[in-house]
mmCIF file of C-alpha atoms in Angstrom:
data_model
loop_
_atom_site.group_PDB
_atom_site.id
_atom_site.type_symbol
_atom_site.label_atom_id
_atom_site.label_comp_id
_atom_site.label_asym_id
_atom_site.label_seq_id
_atom_site.Cartn_x
_atom_site.Cartn_y
_atom_site.Cartn_z
ATOM 1 C CA MET A 12 4.305 51.716 -27.754
ATOM 2 C CA TYR A 13 3.634 49.465 -30.699
ATOM 3 C CA LYS A 14 0.578 49.984 -32.890
ATOM 4 C CA GLN A 15 -1.595 48.076 -35.321
ATOM 5 C CA GLY A 16 0.301 47.363 -38.501
ATOM 6 C CA ASP A 17 3.743 47.284 -36.890
ATOM 7 C CA ILE A 18 5.950 44.389 -37.888
ATOM 8 C CA LEU A 19 8.069 43.261 -34.936
ATOM 9 C CA ILE A 20 10.830 40.706 -34.599
ATOM 10 C CA ILE A 21 10.380 38.234 -31.724
ATOM 11 C CA PRO A 22 11.932 34.864 -30.824
ATOM 12 C CA ILE A 23 9.560 32.028 -31.777
ATOM 13 C CA PRO A 24 10.392 28.717 -30.063
ATOM 14 C CA PHE A 25 10.701 25.501 -32.038
ATOM 15 C CA THR A 26 8.025 22.915 -31.276
ATOM 16 C CA ASP A 27 10.469 20.866 -29.176
ATOM 17 C CA LEU A 28 11.354 24.045 -27.188
ATOM 18 C CA THR A 29 15.112 23.368 -27.524
ATOM 19 C CA SER A 30 15.761 26.743 -29.145
ATOM 20 C CA SER A 31 14.064 29.591 -30.988
ATOM 21 C CA LYS A 32 14.389 31.549 -34.201
ATOM 22 C CA LYS A 33 13.731 35.254 -34.673
ATOM 23 C CA ARG A 34 10.640 35.773 -36.821
ATOM 24 C CA PRO A 35 8.496 38.743 -37.862
ATOM 25 C CA VAL A 36 5.024 39.182 -36.367
ATOM 26 C CA LEU A 37 2.218 41.592 -37.262
ATOM 27 C CA VAL A 38 0.608 43.654 -34.503
ATOM 28 C CA LEU A 39 -3.206 43.797 -34.511
ATOM 29 C CA SER A 40 -4.769 46.417 -32.239
ATOM 30 C CA ASN A 41 -7.043 49.462 -32.376
ATOM 31 C CA ASP A 42 -4.513 51.839 -33.979
ATOM 32 C CA TYR A 43 -3.952 52.376 -37.717
ATOM 33 C CA LEU A 44 -0.731 53.001 -39.687
ATOM 34 C CA SER A 45 -0.115 53.114 -43.423
ATOM 35 C CA GLU A 46 3.571 53.214 -44.324
ATOM 36 C CA GLY A 47 6.520 50.916 -44.992
ATOM 37 C CA ASN A 48 7.334 47.873 -47.073
ATOM 38 C CA LEU A 49 9.171 44.567 -46.949
ATOM 39 C CA LYS A 50 12.148 43.691 -49.119
ATOM 40 C CA VAL A 51 10.592 40.375 -50.173
ATOM 41 C CA ASP A 52 7.043 39.166 -50.766
ATOM 42 C CA SER A 53 5.804 37.597 -47.548
ATOM 43 C CA CYS A 54 2.839 35.578 -46.336
ATOM 44 C CA ILE A 55 1.004 36.301 -43.101
ATOM 45 C CA ARG A 56 -0.043 33.209 -41.153
ATOM 46 C CA ALA A 57 -3.462 34.271 -39.902
ATOM 47 C CA ASP A 58 -3.829 30.836 -38.277
ATOM 48 C CA LYS A 59 -1.030 31.623 -35.783
ATOM 49 C CA ILE A 60 -2.331 34.200 -33.305
ATOM 50 C CA TYR A 61 -0.252 35.103 -30.248
ATOM 51 C CA THR A 62 -0.507 37.340 -27.246
ATOM 52 C CA LEU A 63 2.994 38.396 -26.386
ATOM 53 C CA SER A 64 4.811 40.304 -23.710
ATOM 54 C CA GLN A 65 6.551 43.472 -24.865
ATOM 55 C CA ASN A 66 9.735 42.374 -23.090
ATOM 56 C CA ILE A 67 10.431 39.657 -25.718
ATOM 57 C CA ILE A 68 10.353 42.088 -28.659
ATOM 58 C CA VAL A 69 13.761 42.305 -30.306
ATOM 59 C CA LYS A 70 12.974 45.333 -32.482
ATOM 60 C CA LYS A 71 10.433 46.998 -34.734
ATOM 61 C CA PHE A 72 11.046 45.908 -38.316
ATOM 62 C CA GLY A 73 8.509 47.914 -40.321
ATOM 63 C CA GLU A 74 4.826 48.635 -40.877
ATOM 64 C CA VAL A 75 2.039 47.529 -43.232
ATOM 65 C CA ASN A 76 -0.815 49.583 -44.658
ATOM 66 C CA GLU A 77 -4.517 49.423 -43.810
ATOM 67 C CA ASP A 78 -5.316 47.263 -46.865
ATOM 68 C CA ILE A 79 -3.033 44.495 -45.597
ATOM 69 C CA ILE A 80 -4.478 44.758 -42.077
ATOM 70 C CA ASN A 81 -8.031 44.433 -43.458
ATOM 71 C CA LYS A 82 -7.059 41.360 -45.497
ATOM 72 C CA VAL A 83 -5.546 39.728 -42.401
ATOM 73 C CA LYS A 84 -8.654 40.517 -40.326
ATOM 74 C CA ASP A 85 -10.905 39.048 -43.051
ATOM 75 C CA LYS A 86 -8.810 35.870 -43.107
ATOM 76 C CA ILE A 87 -8.957 35.568 -39.309
ATOM 77 C CA ASN A 88 -12.748 36.032 -39.366
ATOM 78 C CA LYS A 89 -13.070 33.257 -41.979
ATOM 79 C CA LEU A 90 -10.881 30.930 -39.900
ATOM 80 C CA LEU A 91 -12.959 31.557 -36.772
ATOM 81 C CA LYS A 92 -16.294 30.781 -38.472
#
């Protein structure tokens, strides 16, 4: 079971749907985790929200801490207002 803060790798289709590329996604849910790091500085696209089926998940890549999750939630709230 995947939890809030997990970073997963999933196939994201290109806009023309001819193929896809594996990309990281951040899980938002009711659970909290606080460990892990990424090898490079990364940006989270809070304007791209997906509901996905667990059967497309390639693997779990890592986890982010609660501070990052709160920043993402704040950004989403601002975008929705």
